[in-house]
Short mmCIF file of C-alpha atoms in Angstrom, two decimals:
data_model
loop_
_atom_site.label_atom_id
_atom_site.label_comp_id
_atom_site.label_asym_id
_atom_site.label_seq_id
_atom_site.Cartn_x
_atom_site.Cartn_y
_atom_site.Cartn_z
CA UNK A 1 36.12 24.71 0.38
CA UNK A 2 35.09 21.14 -0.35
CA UNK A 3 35.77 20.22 -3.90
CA UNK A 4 33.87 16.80 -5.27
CA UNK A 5 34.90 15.72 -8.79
CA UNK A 6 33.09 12.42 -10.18
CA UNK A 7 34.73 10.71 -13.62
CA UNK A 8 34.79 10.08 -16.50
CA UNK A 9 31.25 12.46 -17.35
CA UNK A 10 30.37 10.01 -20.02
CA UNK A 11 30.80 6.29 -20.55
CA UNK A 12 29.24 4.04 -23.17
CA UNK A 13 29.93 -0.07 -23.07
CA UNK A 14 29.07 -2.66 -25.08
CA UNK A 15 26.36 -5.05 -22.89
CA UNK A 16 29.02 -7.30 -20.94
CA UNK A 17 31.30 -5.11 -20.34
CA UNK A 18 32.22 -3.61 -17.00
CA UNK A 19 31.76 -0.12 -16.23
CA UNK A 20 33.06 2.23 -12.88
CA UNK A 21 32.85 5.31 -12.14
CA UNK A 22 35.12 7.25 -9.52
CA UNK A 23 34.17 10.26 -7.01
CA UNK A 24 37.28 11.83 -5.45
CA UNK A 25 36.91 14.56 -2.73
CA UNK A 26 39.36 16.97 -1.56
CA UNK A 27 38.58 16.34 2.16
CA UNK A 28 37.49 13.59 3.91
CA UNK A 29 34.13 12.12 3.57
CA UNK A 30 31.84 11.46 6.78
CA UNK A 31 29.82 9.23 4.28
CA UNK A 32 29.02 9.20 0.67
CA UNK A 33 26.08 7.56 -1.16
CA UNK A 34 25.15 6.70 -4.57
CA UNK A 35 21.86 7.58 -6.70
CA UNK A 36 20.72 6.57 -10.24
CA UNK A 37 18.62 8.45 -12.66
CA UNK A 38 17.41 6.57 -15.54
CA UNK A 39 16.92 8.32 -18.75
CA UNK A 40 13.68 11.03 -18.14
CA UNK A 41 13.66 10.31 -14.26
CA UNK A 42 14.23 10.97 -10.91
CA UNK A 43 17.17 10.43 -8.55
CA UNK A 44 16.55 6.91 -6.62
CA UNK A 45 18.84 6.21 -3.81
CA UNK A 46 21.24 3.37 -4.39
CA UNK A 47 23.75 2.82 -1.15
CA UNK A 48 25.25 4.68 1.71
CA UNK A 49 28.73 4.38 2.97
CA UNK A 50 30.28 4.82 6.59
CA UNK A 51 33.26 3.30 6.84
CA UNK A 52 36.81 3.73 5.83
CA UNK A 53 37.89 0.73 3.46
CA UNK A 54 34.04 -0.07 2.90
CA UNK A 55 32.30 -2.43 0.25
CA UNK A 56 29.30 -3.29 -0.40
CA UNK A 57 27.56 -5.15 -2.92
CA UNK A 58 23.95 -5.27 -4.57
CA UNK A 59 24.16 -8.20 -7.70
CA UNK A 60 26.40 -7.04 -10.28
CA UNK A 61 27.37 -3.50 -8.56
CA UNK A 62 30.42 -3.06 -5.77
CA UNK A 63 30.69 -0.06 -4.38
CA UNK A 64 34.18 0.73 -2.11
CA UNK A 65 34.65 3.80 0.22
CA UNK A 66 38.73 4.95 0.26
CA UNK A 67 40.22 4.11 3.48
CA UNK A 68 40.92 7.87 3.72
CA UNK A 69 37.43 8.24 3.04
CA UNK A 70 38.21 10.83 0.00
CA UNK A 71 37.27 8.94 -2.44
CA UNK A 72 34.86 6.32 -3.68
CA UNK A 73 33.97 4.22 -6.46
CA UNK A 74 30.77 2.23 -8.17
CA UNK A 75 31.30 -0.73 -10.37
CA UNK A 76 28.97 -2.05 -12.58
CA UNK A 77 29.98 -6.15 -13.67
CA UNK A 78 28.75 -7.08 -17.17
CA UNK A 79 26.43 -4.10 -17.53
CA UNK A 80 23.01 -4.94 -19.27
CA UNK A 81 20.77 -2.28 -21.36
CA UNK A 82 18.55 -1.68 -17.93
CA UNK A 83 21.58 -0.16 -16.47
CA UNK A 84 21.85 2.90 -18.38
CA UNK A 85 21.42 6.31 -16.66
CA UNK A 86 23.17 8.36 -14.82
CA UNK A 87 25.32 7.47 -11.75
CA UNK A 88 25.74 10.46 -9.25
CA UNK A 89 28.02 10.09 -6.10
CA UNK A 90 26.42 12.55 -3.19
CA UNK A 91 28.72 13.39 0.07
CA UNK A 92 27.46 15.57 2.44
CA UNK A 93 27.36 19.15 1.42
CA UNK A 94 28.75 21.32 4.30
CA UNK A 95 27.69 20.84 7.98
CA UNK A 96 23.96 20.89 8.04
CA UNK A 97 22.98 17.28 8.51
CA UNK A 98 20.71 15.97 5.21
CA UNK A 99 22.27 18.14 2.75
CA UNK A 100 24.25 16.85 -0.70
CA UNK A 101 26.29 17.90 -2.95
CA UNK A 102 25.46 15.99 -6.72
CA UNK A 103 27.70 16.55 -9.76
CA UNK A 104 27.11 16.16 -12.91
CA UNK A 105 27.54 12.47 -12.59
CA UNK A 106 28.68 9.59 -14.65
CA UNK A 107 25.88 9.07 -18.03
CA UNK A 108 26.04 5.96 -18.71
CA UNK A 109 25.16 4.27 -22.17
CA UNK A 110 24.88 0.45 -23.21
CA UNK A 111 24.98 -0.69 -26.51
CA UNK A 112 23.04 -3.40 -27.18
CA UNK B 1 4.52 4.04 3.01
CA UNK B 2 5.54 7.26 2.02
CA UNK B 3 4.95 8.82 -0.98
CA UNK B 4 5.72 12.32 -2.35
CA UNK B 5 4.06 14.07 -5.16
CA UNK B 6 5.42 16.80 -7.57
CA UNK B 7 2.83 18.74 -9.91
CA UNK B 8 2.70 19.27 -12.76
CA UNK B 9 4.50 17.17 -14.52
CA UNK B 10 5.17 19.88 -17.20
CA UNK B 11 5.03 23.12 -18.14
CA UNK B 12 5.23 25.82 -20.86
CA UNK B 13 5.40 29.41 -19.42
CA UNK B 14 6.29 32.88 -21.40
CA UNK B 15 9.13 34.82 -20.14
CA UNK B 16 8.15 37.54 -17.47
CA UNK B 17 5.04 35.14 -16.07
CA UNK B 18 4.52 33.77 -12.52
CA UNK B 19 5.42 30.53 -11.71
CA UNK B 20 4.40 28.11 -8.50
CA UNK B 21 5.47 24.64 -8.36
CA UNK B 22 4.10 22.43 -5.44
CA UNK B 23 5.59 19.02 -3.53
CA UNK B 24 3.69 17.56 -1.03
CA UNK B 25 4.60 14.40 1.13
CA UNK B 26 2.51 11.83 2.82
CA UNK B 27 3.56 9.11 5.34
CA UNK B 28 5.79 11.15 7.72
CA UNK B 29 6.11 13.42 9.96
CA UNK B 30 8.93 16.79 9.93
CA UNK B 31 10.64 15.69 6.93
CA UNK B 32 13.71 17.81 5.46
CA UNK B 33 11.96 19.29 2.32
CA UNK B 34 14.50 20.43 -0.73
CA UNK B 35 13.83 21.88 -4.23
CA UNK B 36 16.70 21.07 -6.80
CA UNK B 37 17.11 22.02 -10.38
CA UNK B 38 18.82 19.52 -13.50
CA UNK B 39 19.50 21.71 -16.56
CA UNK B 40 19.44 19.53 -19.44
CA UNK B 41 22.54 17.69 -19.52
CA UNK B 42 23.36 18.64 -15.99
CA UNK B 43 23.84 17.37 -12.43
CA UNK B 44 21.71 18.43 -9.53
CA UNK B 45 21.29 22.37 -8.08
CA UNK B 46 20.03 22.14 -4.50
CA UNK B 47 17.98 25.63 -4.61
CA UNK B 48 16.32 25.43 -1.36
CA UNK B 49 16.27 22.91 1.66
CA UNK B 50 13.50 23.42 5.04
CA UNK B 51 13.98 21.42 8.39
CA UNK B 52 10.63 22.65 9.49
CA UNK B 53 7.22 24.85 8.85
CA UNK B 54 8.69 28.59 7.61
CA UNK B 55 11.81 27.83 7.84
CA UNK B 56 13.43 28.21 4.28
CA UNK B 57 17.75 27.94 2.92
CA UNK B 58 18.96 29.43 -0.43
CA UNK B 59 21.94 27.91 -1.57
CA UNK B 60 21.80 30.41 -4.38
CA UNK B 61 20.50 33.54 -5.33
CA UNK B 62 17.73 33.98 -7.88
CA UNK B 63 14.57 35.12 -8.89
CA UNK B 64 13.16 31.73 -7.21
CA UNK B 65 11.44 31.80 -3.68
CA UNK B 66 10.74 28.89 -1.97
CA UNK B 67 7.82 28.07 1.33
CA UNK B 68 6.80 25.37 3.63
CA UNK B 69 3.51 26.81 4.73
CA UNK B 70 2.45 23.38 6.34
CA UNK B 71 4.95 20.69 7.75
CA UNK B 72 4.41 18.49 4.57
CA UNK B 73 4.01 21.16 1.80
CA UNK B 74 6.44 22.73 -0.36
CA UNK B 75 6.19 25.28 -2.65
CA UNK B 76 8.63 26.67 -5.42
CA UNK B 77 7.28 30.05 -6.99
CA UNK B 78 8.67 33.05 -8.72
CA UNK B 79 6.89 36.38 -9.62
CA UNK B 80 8.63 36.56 -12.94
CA UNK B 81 10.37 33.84 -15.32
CA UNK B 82 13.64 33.86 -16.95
CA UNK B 83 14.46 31.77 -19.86
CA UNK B 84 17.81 30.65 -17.51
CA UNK B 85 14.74 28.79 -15.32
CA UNK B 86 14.09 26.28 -18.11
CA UNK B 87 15.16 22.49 -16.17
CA UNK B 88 13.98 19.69 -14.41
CA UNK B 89 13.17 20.48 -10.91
CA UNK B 90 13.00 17.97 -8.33
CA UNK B 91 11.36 17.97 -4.86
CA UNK B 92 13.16 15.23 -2.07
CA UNK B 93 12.59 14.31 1.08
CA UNK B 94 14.44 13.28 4.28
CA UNK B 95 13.99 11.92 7.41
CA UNK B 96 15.14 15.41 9.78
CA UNK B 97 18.15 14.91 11.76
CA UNK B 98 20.05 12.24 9.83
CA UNK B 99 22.36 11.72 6.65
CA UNK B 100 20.43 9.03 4.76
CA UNK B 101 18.64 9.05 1.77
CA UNK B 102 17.02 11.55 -0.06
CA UNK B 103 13.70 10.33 -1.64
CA UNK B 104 12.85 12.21 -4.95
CA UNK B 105 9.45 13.61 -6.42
CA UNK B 106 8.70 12.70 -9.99
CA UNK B 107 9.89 16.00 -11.10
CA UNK B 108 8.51 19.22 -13.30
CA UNK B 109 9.44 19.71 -16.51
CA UNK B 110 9.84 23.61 -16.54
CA UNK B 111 10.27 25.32 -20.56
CA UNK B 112 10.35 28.98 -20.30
CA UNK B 113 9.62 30.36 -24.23
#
C-alpha cells in the first residue's frame, strides 16, 4: 500500500536561517499539496502541485514536486518567528477523489 | 464566501457520556464533508469523509459515528466516550469531484476525564 513519510518530525532555526522539509512517497504522486497549522490552529491550505519537476513560489517559500513525482519538498528562506507551526505534505489518499493522507508533519520552531 | 463553522470550541466530558460534535458550511453547494482527529502532538486522522446527504466513509473503526442529515451539515457523535477520544477534531470541506484544497473548521477541543 501507499507509504508517505515526511522529515525531519521536528526542526527548530534560529530567525534567518533556512528551513525544508521533505515528503517522500513510495509510489507516484498524482499531486501533492502543502498545509500549515500554526500553534493552537487549524490546517490552512498552502499550494498544490501537478506536475513532474514542478516549483512554485509564494515570498520566501519554494516548493518542488520530484520529476518522478514521489517526492516533494517545502523550503522556507530566512524563516521569521510568524513562520512557526507545523508543515504537513498531503497526497491523495487512495482513489476516491478529495481524500488525503496527513502525517505527522514537520513542527517547526524559530528562535528569536 | 464560504465559511464553515465547528462548535464548540471545547469540551470536558466524563468517560462513558454521549458526545455530538456539529460542522456546518455556508456558501456552497454538495461539498465533500470530513471529520479528522489531531492527538496532541500528532498529525491528522481522517475518521469520516461524505460526498453527499447520508452518505457516510469510516476510515477506521471506533466507537465514533458520523451523519450528514442535510447537504451542508455534519455531525460527529458517539453514545459513549473513551479517554483514547481526547484530541483536536477538525471538520473540512471540499469542492465534490476534484483534488484541491481542503478548507478546515476552527476545530473542537475534545478532553475526556
Amino acid at each position: 500500500g501507499q507509504q508517505v513519510m515526511q522529515i525531519p518530525q521536528y526542526q527548530h532555526v534560529q530567525e534567518g536561517e533556512d528551513f525544508t522539509t521533505y515528503c517522500n512517497s513510495s509510489t507516484t504522486l498524482s499531486n501533492i499539496q502543502w498545509y500549515k497549522q500554526r500553534p493552537g490552529g487549524h490546517p490552512v491550505f498552502l499550494i498544490q502541485l501537478v506536475k513532474s519537476g514542478e516549483v512554485k513560489k509564494q515570498k520566501r517559500l519554494t516548493f518542488q514536486f520530484g520529476e518522478a513525482k514521489k517526492n516533494s519538498s517545502l523550503h522556507i528562506t530566512a524563516t521569521q518567528t510568524t513562520d512557526v507551526g507545523t508543515y504537513f505534505c498531503a497526497p491523495p489518499r487512495g482513489s476516491t477523489l478529495g481524500r488525503l493522507y496527513f502525517g505527522r508533519g514537520t513542527q517547526l520552531t524559530v528562535w528569536p | 464566501s464560504q465559511t464553515i463553522h465547528q462548535w464548540p470550541a471545547t469540551l470536558v466530558q466524563p468517560v462513558g457520556s454521549p458526545l455530538s460534535l456539529e460542522c456546518t458550511v455556508e456558501g456552497t453547494s454538495n461539498p465533500n464533508l470530513y471529520w479528522y482527529r489531531q492527538a496532541a502532538g500528532r498529525g491528522l486522522q481522517l475518521l469520516f469523509y461524505s460526498v453527499g446527504i447520508g452518505q457516510i466513509s469510516s476510515e477506521v473503526p471506533q466507537n465514533l459515528s458520523a451523519s450528514r442529515p442535510q447537504d451542508r451539515q455534519f455531525i460527529l457523535s458517539s453514545k459513549k466516550l473513551l479517554l483514547s477520544d481526547s484530541g483536536f477534531y477538525l471538520c473540512a470541506w471540499s469542492v465534490s469531484g476534484g483534488a484541491i484544497e481542503q478548507f478546515f473548521g476552527p476545530g473542537t477541543r475534545l478532553t475526556v476525564l
